[in-house]
XYZ file of C-alpha atoms in Angstrom:
624
model
C -9.678 -17.095 -15.898
C -9.228 -20.766 -15.309
C -7.857 -22.203 -12.002
C -8.676 -26.131 -12.812
C -5.073 -27.298 -12.296
C -4.238 -24.990 -9.552
C -7.813 -25.562 -7.566
C -6.959 -29.457 -7.909
C -4.284 -29.107 -6.023
C -5.325 -26.827 -3.054
C -6.305 -29.895 -0.555
C -3.096 -30.863 0.936
C -2.562 -33.142 3.898
C -0.733 -31.767 6.885
C 2.154 -34.313 6.410
C 2.551 -33.154 2.947
C 2.780 -29.248 3.964
C 5.410 -30.487 6.668
C 7.789 -31.946 3.795
C 7.395 -29.114 0.906
C 6.428 -25.385 0.996
C 2.947 -24.534 0.219
C 1.867 -20.776 0.086
C -1.381 -18.605 -1.034
C -1.461 -15.085 -1.554
C -3.668 -12.732 0.553
C -5.252 -10.562 -1.908
C -7.202 -7.173 -1.438
C -9.911 -5.594 -3.419
C -11.530 -2.161 -3.797
C -9.706 0.887 -3.846
C -6.630 0.926 -1.617
C -5.072 1.643 0.487
C -7.365 1.431 3.398
C -5.718 4.604 4.404
C -2.932 6.675 4.519
C -2.050 8.041 7.760
C 0.702 9.123 10.525
C -0.310 5.945 12.648
C 1.240 2.982 14.093
C -0.715 1.218 16.896
C 2.419 -1.095 17.621
C 5.185 1.290 17.725
C 3.242 4.678 18.658
C 0.140 3.492 20.506
C -2.118 6.305 21.542
C -1.389 9.110 19.219
C 0.521 9.753 16.056
C 3.463 8.353 14.436
C 7.050 9.781 13.481
C 5.963 9.100 9.736
C 3.525 8.235 7.185
C 2.225 4.751 6.500
C -0.072 3.208 3.791
C -2.507 0.720 5.668
C -4.348 -2.327 4.210
C -6.718 -4.496 6.208
C -9.437 -3.771 8.727
C -11.414 -0.601 9.141
C -10.672 -0.536 13.130
C -7.155 0.421 12.282
C -6.384 3.430 14.631
C -3.967 4.901 17.283
C -5.176 1.989 19.544
C -5.731 -1.611 18.126
C -6.497 -4.731 19.363
C -6.841 -8.269 17.920
C -10.332 -7.785 19.781
C -11.151 -4.378 18.389
C -10.155 -5.505 14.628
C -12.430 -8.722 14.949
C -15.101 -5.757 15.551
C -14.192 -3.939 12.050
C -16.946 -3.292 9.777
C -15.183 -3.800 6.738
C -11.435 -5.233 5.344
C -9.793 -4.691 2.275
C -8.811 -8.659 2.450
C -10.872 -10.788 0.330
C -11.286 -13.192 2.849
C -14.034 -12.515 5.572
C -12.143 -14.187 8.195
C -8.811 -12.068 7.998
C -9.416 -8.770 9.779
C -5.825 -8.155 10.393
C -4.052 -5.235 9.992
C -1.189 -4.728 7.369
C 1.275 -1.221 6.648
C 4.299 -0.068 5.513
C 6.062 3.527 5.004
C 4.698 5.688 2.211
C 7.158 6.408 -0.402
C 7.630 10.232 -1.629
C 9.454 11.905 -4.632
C 11.986 14.723 -3.989
C 11.724 16.803 -7.051
C 15.406 17.354 -7.974
C 14.655 21.015 -9.318
C 12.336 22.446 -6.538
C 13.600 20.191 -3.558
C 9.777 19.713 -3.073
C 8.237 16.554 -2.027
C 5.265 14.699 -3.578
C 3.608 11.038 -2.340
C 4.272 8.267 -4.913
C 1.116 6.727 -5.856
C 0.409 3.146 -3.918
C -0.418 0.847 -6.646
C -1.604 -2.183 -4.491
C -0.278 -4.599 -1.871
C 0.227 -8.556 -2.082
C 0.721 -10.459 1.246
C 2.158 -13.811 0.839
C 1.330 -16.670 3.412
C 4.327 -19.191 2.973
C 3.633 -22.629 4.963
C 7.580 -23.629 4.829
C 8.490 -27.406 4.955
C 9.269 -27.716 8.698
C 9.187 -30.709 11.613
C 6.974 -28.231 13.796
C 3.266 -27.771 13.293
C 2.297 -24.639 11.680
C -0.301 -22.730 13.606
C -2.462 -19.993 13.211
C -1.394 -16.492 14.415
C -2.780 -15.788 17.772
C -5.221 -13.019 17.687
C -3.545 -9.763 18.434
C 0.063 -10.922 17.673
C 2.065 -7.831 16.553
C 5.235 -8.318 14.227
C 7.265 -5.647 12.988
C 10.233 -6.817 10.304
C 12.685 -4.387 8.886
C 14.654 -1.617 11.037
C 13.364 1.601 10.208
C 16.096 3.366 11.658
C 18.263 2.709 9.171
C 20.001 5.578 7.019
C 23.514 4.046 6.215
C 24.541 0.258 5.334
C 25.210 -2.102 8.241
C 28.595 -3.405 8.667
C 27.567 -6.526 8.370
C 25.779 -6.319 4.823
C 28.463 -7.037 2.116
C 25.562 -7.277 -1.269
C 22.109 -7.205 -1.796
C 20.841 -10.423 -1.239
C 18.214 -11.761 1.368
C 19.520 -13.352 4.370
C 16.798 -14.606 6.620
C 19.232 -17.657 8.654
C 19.078 -16.343 12.504
C 22.777 -17.735 13.029
C 23.581 -14.734 11.111
C 22.554 -11.065 10.965
C 19.018 -11.073 9.530
C 18.502 -8.986 6.070
C 14.782 -9.282 5.437
C 14.008 -6.645 2.829
C 14.762 -5.803 -0.386
C 13.680 -3.680 -3.363
C 12.653 -5.319 -6.668
C 12.902 -3.243 -9.964
C 11.876 -5.052 -12.631
C 13.392 -4.104 -16.078
C 13.428 -5.240 -19.467
C 17.043 -5.922 -19.374
C 19.877 -4.621 -16.348
C 22.353 -3.224 -18.696
C 23.256 -0.798 -16.942
C 22.717 -2.459 -13.743
C 20.119 -1.039 -11.523
C 22.511 -0.966 -8.615
C 25.960 0.125 -9.546
C 28.298 -2.822 -9.631
C 31.434 -1.227 -7.641
C 28.971 0.084 -4.892
C 29.698 -0.540 -1.187
C 26.693 0.890 -0.276
C 28.302 4.173 1.297
C 26.777 6.267 -1.899
C 24.581 3.799 -3.488
C 22.469 0.318 -3.019
C 23.790 -3.194 -3.616
C 22.525 -5.407 -6.102
C 21.854 -9.063 -5.503
C 24.598 -11.117 -7.046
C 21.923 -13.767 -7.923
C 18.938 -11.973 -8.722
C 19.811 -8.909 -11.140
C 16.162 -7.409 -10.461
C 16.673 -7.213 -6.579
C 18.727 -5.311 -4.369
C 19.590 -3.671 -1.094
C 18.187 0.331 -1.205
C 16.851 2.215 -3.592
C 17.730 1.375 -7.340
C 19.329 4.105 -9.624
C 17.350 3.101 -12.872
C 13.679 3.458 -13.822
C 11.580 -0.053 -12.857
C 9.885 -0.098 -16.137
C 9.320 -3.529 -17.055
C 6.019 -4.106 -18.453
C 3.039 -3.512 -15.707
C 5.949 -3.749 -13.153
C 6.839 -0.401 -11.094
C 9.178 -0.270 -8.157
C 8.302 -3.130 -5.626
C 9.225 -3.148 -1.968
C 9.524 -6.610 -0.561
C 9.678 -7.617 3.209
C 9.789 -10.891 4.859
C 8.383 -11.528 8.195
C 9.550 -13.985 10.798
C 7.414 -16.909 11.537
C 8.461 -18.040 15.305
C 6.420 -16.885 18.049
C 7.842 -16.764 21.592
C 4.746 -16.871 23.586
C 6.764 -16.433 26.854
C 7.439 -12.665 25.443
C 3.827 -12.094 24.759
C 1.676 -10.876 21.826
C 2.824 -6.896 21.797
C 6.619 -7.308 22.836
C 7.262 -6.849 19.336
C 11.222 -6.045 19.609
C 11.440 -9.709 21.422
C 8.607 -12.115 20.465
C 9.524 -13.227 16.888
C 12.454 -14.944 15.066
C 13.407 -16.206 11.911
C 13.440 -20.203 11.794
C 16.492 -22.210 11.724
C 17.362 -24.287 8.210
C 17.846 -27.753 9.191
C 18.174 -30.373 6.638
C 16.118 -28.583 3.908
C 13.583 -27.633 6.804
C 13.001 -24.421 8.514
C 12.506 -24.968 12.229
C 11.613 -22.987 15.290
C 13.447 -23.256 18.807
C 11.885 -25.987 21.085
C 9.068 -24.197 23.163
C 8.394 -21.443 20.285
C 5.188 -21.718 17.943
C 5.597 -21.975 14.289
C 3.226 -19.609 12.358
C 2.941 -18.528 8.781
C 5.927 -16.863 6.925
C 4.551 -13.479 5.756
C 5.981 -11.985 2.788
C 4.796 -8.380 1.777
C 4.997 -7.067 -1.764
C 4.147 -3.528 -2.052
C 4.196 -1.944 -5.548
C 4.389 2.070 -6.003
C 4.007 4.230 -9.353
C 7.608 5.399 -9.534
C 7.753 5.339 -13.451
C 5.092 8.485 -13.719
C 8.419 10.985 -12.034
C 10.494 9.762 -14.977
C 10.330 12.959 -17.039
C 11.302 14.748 -13.989
C 14.671 13.109 -13.044
C 15.819 11.009 -16.522
C 18.940 12.956 -16.124
C 19.907 11.496 -12.553
C 19.475 7.728 -13.915
C 22.497 5.749 -12.888
C 23.534 8.461 -10.406
C 21.297 8.831 -7.619
C 17.796 8.332 -6.549
C 14.947 10.735 -6.020
C 12.787 8.787 -3.937
C 12.694 8.660 -0.028
C 10.653 7.234 2.342
C 8.350 8.797 4.512
C 10.669 8.689 7.679
C 13.153 10.440 5.837
C 15.370 7.740 4.539
C 16.759 8.461 1.310
C 18.756 5.037 0.926
C 15.852 2.806 1.091
C 17.718 0.391 3.621
C 14.904 0.946 6.400
C 12.309 -0.767 4.256
C 10.023 -2.229 6.872
C 6.548 -3.394 7.373
C 4.138 -3.804 10.481
C 1.422 -6.655 11.070
C -1.285 -7.018 13.704
C -3.171 -10.449 13.634
C -7.226 -10.035 13.517
C -7.746 -13.459 11.580
C -10.001 -16.049 12.705
C -7.672 -18.435 14.121
C -9.997 -21.673 13.120
C -10.432 -20.196 9.691
C -6.550 -19.640 9.325
C -5.727 -23.032 10.777
C -8.065 -24.688 8.190
C -6.026 -22.833 5.391
C -2.942 -24.022 6.688
C -3.482 -27.571 7.033
C -5.482 -27.904 3.615
C -4.725 -25.509 1.179
C -2.242 -24.600 -1.397
C -3.656 -22.549 -3.469
C -0.673 -20.160 -4.675
C -1.471 -17.135 -6.696
C -5.271 -18.309 -7.088
C -5.486 -16.821 -3.356
C -6.561 -17.489 -0.156
C -9.929 -16.538 -0.738
C -9.948 -19.419 -3.395
C -9.019 -22.253 -0.736
C -12.172 -24.783 -0.194
C -14.210 -24.622 2.836
C -14.029 -21.148 3.793
C -16.738 -21.066 6.429
C -16.815 -16.946 6.291
C -17.081 -16.665 2.976
C -15.536 -13.936 0.207
C -15.398 -10.429 0.125
C -17.017 -9.040 -3.192
C -14.523 -7.109 -5.370
C -17.248 -4.614 -5.790
C -16.996 -3.435 -2.327
C -14.337 -0.742 -1.093
C -13.087 -0.513 2.519
C -11.650 2.954 3.061
C -11.370 5.077 6.369
C -10.240 8.541 7.145
C -6.876 9.115 8.915
C -7.663 10.592 12.279
C -5.007 13.578 11.960
C -5.981 16.753 9.951
C -2.596 17.409 8.023
C -1.717 18.007 4.771
C 0.339 14.462 3.364
C -0.283 14.729 -0.251
C 0.094 17.257 -2.686
C 3.538 19.339 -3.008
C 5.397 19.444 0.326
C 8.254 21.403 1.559
C 9.056 18.920 4.143
C 7.786 15.278 5.142
C 4.892 14.628 7.428
C 6.103 14.630 11.003
C 9.158 16.893 9.907
C 11.504 13.814 9.358
C 14.691 15.394 8.068
C 15.917 13.586 4.870
C 19.144 11.606 5.631
C 21.412 9.055 3.913
C 23.744 9.068 0.882
C 24.251 12.671 -0.374
C 22.303 14.026 2.313
C 24.751 12.965 5.108
C 23.411 12.091 8.371
C 23.851 8.535 10.284
C 20.863 6.447 11.428
C 17.812 7.581 13.346
C 18.630 8.807 17.091
C 16.624 11.880 18.029
C 13.122 11.944 17.277
C 12.197 14.630 14.753
C 10.227 17.773 15.258
C 6.340 17.604 15.051
C 4.928 18.847 11.859
C 3.337 22.086 11.397
C 0.157 21.011 9.177
C -1.186 23.531 6.917
C -4.847 24.941 7.835
C -7.507 22.529 6.720
C -11.481 23.527 7.079
C -12.543 21.426 10.133
C -16.185 20.140 9.715
C -18.226 18.089 12.485
C -19.039 15.485 10.097
C -16.263 14.721 7.562
C -17.269 12.041 4.839
C -16.603 8.538 5.415
C -16.552 5.551 3.311
C -16.695 3.331 6.100
C -17.403 3.149 9.605
C -14.098 4.467 11.723
C -12.916 2.865 14.835
C -14.676 4.736 18.043
C -11.101 4.122 19.490
C -9.823 6.608 17.198
C -11.073 10.121 17.261
C -10.273 12.648 14.920
C -7.433 15.046 15.950
C -5.607 18.264 15.020
C -2.190 18.326 15.249
C -0.670 21.127 16.889
C 3.163 22.217 16.954
C 4.796 21.964 20.473
C 7.533 24.205 21.445
C 10.200 21.179 21.611
C 11.065 18.014 20.726
C 11.689 15.522 23.219
C 14.721 13.580 22.346
C 14.267 9.637 21.998
C 16.541 7.026 23.485
C 18.979 5.365 21.962
C 17.903 2.767 18.995
C 17.647 -1.007 19.864
C 19.800 -3.634 18.377
C 16.488 -5.223 16.956
C 15.761 -5.426 13.514
C 12.389 -4.101 14.771
C 13.426 -1.109 16.279
C 11.921 2.307 15.410
C 11.717 6.196 16.232
C 9.015 7.185 18.927
C 6.312 9.652 17.860
C 7.320 13.351 17.728
C 6.081 15.796 20.331
C 2.613 16.563 19.618
C -0.695 18.226 21.280
C -3.709 16.391 20.782
C -7.065 18.377 20.367
C -10.146 16.036 20.240
C -12.389 16.788 17.639
C -15.919 15.317 17.560
C -15.839 11.765 15.765
C -17.768 11.835 12.295
C -20.444 9.364 12.316
C -20.584 6.359 9.999
C -21.915 5.830 6.677
C -23.018 3.304 4.444
C -20.511 1.706 1.969
C -21.794 1.786 -1.302
C -21.575 -0.657 -4.021
C -19.825 0.625 -7.261
C -21.093 -0.748 -10.572
C -19.750 -4.005 -11.920
C -16.929 -3.272 -13.897
C -14.492 -6.005 -15.228
C -10.729 -5.069 -16.034
C -8.191 -7.406 -17.481
C -7.211 -10.294 -15.291
C -3.971 -12.409 -15.316
C -4.041 -15.943 -15.099
C -2.650 -18.073 -12.255
C 0.423 -19.689 -13.800
C 3.372 -18.633 -11.431
C 6.792 -19.879 -10.333
C 6.812 -21.271 -7.006
C 10.120 -20.283 -4.985
C 11.780 -23.144 -3.801
C 12.120 -24.860 -0.332
C 14.910 -23.135 2.197
C 17.819 -25.109 2.574
C 20.772 -24.213 4.581
C 23.091 -24.409 1.352
C 20.568 -22.658 -1.014
C 19.992 -19.029 -1.714
C 16.287 -18.418 -2.112
C 15.561 -16.251 -5.686
C 11.992 -15.215 -5.379
C 10.754 -14.535 -9.044
C 7.467 -14.982 -10.701
C 6.043 -15.186 -14.409
C 3.498 -12.742 -15.844
C 0.903 -14.010 -18.039
C -1.938 -11.930 -19.595
C -5.504 -12.686 -20.376
C -8.255 -9.989 -21.095
C -12.015 -10.060 -21.084
C -14.548 -7.833 -22.183
C -17.916 -7.166 -20.606
C -20.459 -4.965 -22.188
C -23.235 -2.899 -19.816
C -26.511 -1.686 -20.502
C -25.979 2.123 -19.716
C -27.688 4.079 -17.276
C -29.913 7.046 -18.042
C -28.168 10.769 -17.398
C -29.257 12.732 -14.401
C -29.675 16.609 -14.554
C -26.762 17.187 -12.428
C -24.259 15.441 -15.052
C -25.911 16.721 -18.079
C -24.112 19.708 -19.799
C -25.798 22.919 -19.226
C -26.857 22.525 -15.667
C -25.887 25.294 -13.234
C -24.523 25.442 -9.822
C -23.207 28.710 -7.970
C -22.028 30.128 -11.032
C -20.697 26.838 -12.403
C -21.724 24.959 -15.558
C -21.889 21.445 -15.878
C -19.172 20.440 -18.488
C -20.371 16.618 -18.898
C -18.776 13.471 -17.745
C -14.808 13.023 -18.369
C -12.495 10.180 -17.754
C -10.044 10.403 -14.894
C -6.743 8.616 -14.352
C -4.312 7.393 -11.731
C -2.383 10.974 -11.751
C -5.735 12.992 -11.508
C -7.086 14.892 -14.131
C -7.785 17.582 -11.855
C -5.164 17.993 -9.575
C -5.299 21.499 -7.930
C -7.130 20.506 -4.533
C -7.381 16.635 -4.328
C -9.975 14.943 -1.795
C -10.781 18.257 0.150
C -12.416 17.460 3.475
C -15.516 19.181 2.909
C -18.007 16.511 4.484
C -20.456 14.667 2.663
C -19.977 15.377 -0.834
C -22.374 16.269 -3.369
C -22.100 18.214 -6.310
C -23.177 21.429 -4.686
C -20.745 21.232 -1.919
C -17.753 20.544 -4.072
C -18.520 23.355 -6.549
C -18.778 25.757 -3.650
C -15.800 24.863 -1.767
C -13.741 25.013 -5.113
C -15.111 28.271 -5.920
C -14.385 29.273 -2.303
C -10.629 28.710 -2.894
C -10.488 30.392 -6.136
C -10.281 27.221 -8.318
C -12.454 27.610 -11.625
C -13.044 23.804 -12.301
C -14.711 21.307 -9.727
C -15.435 17.307 -10.089
C -16.945 14.774 -8.282
C -16.407 11.212 -8.641
C -17.371 7.666 -7.395
C -20.090 9.126 -5.498
C -18.299 10.713 -2.666
C -14.965 12.308 -4.190
C -14.311 15.884 -4.767
C -11.538 17.660 -6.953
C -10.820 21.157 -7.660
C -8.554 23.109 -10.448
C -8.156 25.274 -12.947
C -7.903 23.007 -16.149
C -8.053 19.384 -17.063
C -4.777 17.719 -17.595
C -6.414 15.174 -20.160
C -9.736 15.150 -21.578
C -11.336 12.085 -22.606
C -15.297 12.850 -23.005
C -17.652 9.893 -21.624
C -21.359 9.265 -22.048
C -23.381 10.991 -19.318
C -24.493 7.350 -18.296
C -21.024 6.703 -16.825
C -21.353 9.313 -13.959
C -24.209 7.558 -12.385
C -23.078 7.196 -8.903
C -25.628 8.817 -6.021
C -23.695 11.804 -4.357
C -23.335 10.485 -0.604
C -24.058 14.391 0.274
C -27.426 14.346 -1.839
C -28.739 11.276 -3.369
C -30.884 13.338 -5.726
C -27.450 14.456 -7.699
C -24.802 12.223 -9.410
C -21.183 12.444 -8.244
C -19.212 10.831 -11.143
C -18.739 7.134 -11.255
C -15.834 4.387 -11.318
C -12.674 6.482 -12.948
C -15.560 9.357 -14.202
C -15.696 12.828 -13.349
C -19.091 15.001 -13.235
C -17.172 18.163 -13.986
C -18.455 21.257 -13.505
C -16.549 25.000 -14.502
C -17.155 28.730 -14.609
C -18.031 28.655 -18.328
C -19.437 25.302 -18.864
C -16.602 24.278 -21.089
C -13.572 22.053 -19.969
C -10.328 23.921 -20.188
C -7.226 21.775 -21.156
C -3.859 22.445 -19.855
C -1.904 24.003 -22.195
C 1.377 21.733 -21.932
C 0.568 18.259 -22.157
C 1.995 15.899 -19.275
C 4.009 12.507 -19.739
C 2.002 9.848 -18.274
C 3.499 6.531 -18.113
C 0.488 4.229 -17.667
C 0.978 0.662 -16.114
C -1.830 -1.669 -15.931
C 0.126 -2.967 -12.618
C -2.953 -5.489 -12.346
C -1.245 -8.631 -14.530
C 1.947 -8.447 -12.693
C 2.863 -11.289 -10.850
C 0.050 -13.363 -12.075
C -2.124 -11.926 -9.317
C -5.695 -11.832 -9.297
C -6.496 -8.150 -9.183
C -9.347 -6.053 -7.656
C -11.361 -3.484 -9.588
C -10.142 -0.420 -8.095
C -6.461 -1.117 -7.461
C -5.221 2.135 -9.056
C -7.453 4.611 -6.877
C -6.228 6.330 -4.450
């Protein structure tokens, strides 16, 4: 990939940055997300939040987070080492139209834009610990001021900072019904046919482009309100003669824009008959409309490094990590930063209700905007172990807990008029469980994957009379790297036996999982022995280990692609003498020694999302 042109233009002067918008993307590496968890240290500090979030950023994320604690994190998903911030959004679920059951939609990846808008102000780095929330999590119906699906960031009018983008090869029929008033369906953007307000009623299936949730963040910070007063400390800048200016006495900080991609096409065979009629997707907070799209941020940046980026860099889609002169350097793509959620509850697999027991509301489900707090979830029993496996150290401020139902749920206060309002956490009883000991992050083998080029269309600078349409161009470039294979080990060879299970060899895994009966059970430090014994105890006949520390149970393989044993070459974290699969490679054990194939072949809609939007992808963006 060549960045000659882009890199040549990265160094800019402060004056130039004021006269025109510059930007750079924050890209993440490793197997995202950092965690998927019912935690929100801004809205629900000290305990479980009302709904599940997909979290990116620094490893000290937990129930209680400060800028200082984030700076002490052992690792981060962000490529620039100087960024120890936390970024999170609500998770997405699919509601099966036949069974009514819920399943999590796979998180593909997140990109965080840092726009440095044209302004008469001096743009400053985020103060350490600044908390920002954008979007309204309480919405289940269209606000009266919204007339179409366009963005509206002018603070002189009601703000509409979130959209959902649905890339498709063509927009006939439209993704949002043309005659919609928002009461039974979403609203399309009158200028950008690929974007709208609320969930689309079509399959988002452009090449390498699943459904995307977009959230803009305000960039004017009021120091009088304080770092943690998220309902009142931020505002969007005012358009003035083609520039965006903050009120006097406020601090102009970078304008962030979150893009979060979800693998919605995977479910198309199960809801194809509903296309053009309704959406089967629901946010983890129970919103079936998509109107409540929102995002949260706590700054853990090294302020000096971020200020250097603001003043000197216009890296665009090449990424913040390619800005010149970064004193803290860049995290290698080969490292992954992941933590376990401190709540032991079922949030994946097939569910009869959303975690946190959030009722589904909006459109055909009825119900208005959120007012009372949802009842607490009753998690399915999971084995409680003293030291569950961790890929990276967990914050000492967030001990593992079990969530037990209380006898009643306290009502929440009336929702605030602020766009950042959110429901309080459910009533829960917190039972402390000993925090697990940290384990060392292991580097994965170097594997190159297709990389996009860095060419993209830069959005125009805002002005009072111009509606901004955000769009990008996808360009592909592929590179092949050949590696010398590592030798196979006894535990991966066909015929090796553990507790009555025989090794069937090394098999390729994929994003919707080849072994899917029980995904990532909490069994502590993973080894082939521990995984086989757990799967056997639960009545499964197939066990698989992957990436040195992941366990999967089932009764068959959904698809079969045999790999050379050398691809399953990663030492087990629970027993270094055994090899527990590799990168997208499963060491498989079965009761009979052969790999049973699922009789009915499932339709798999494979997206190589890595090239969408001309990003520079990390190696493991498809992983959980």
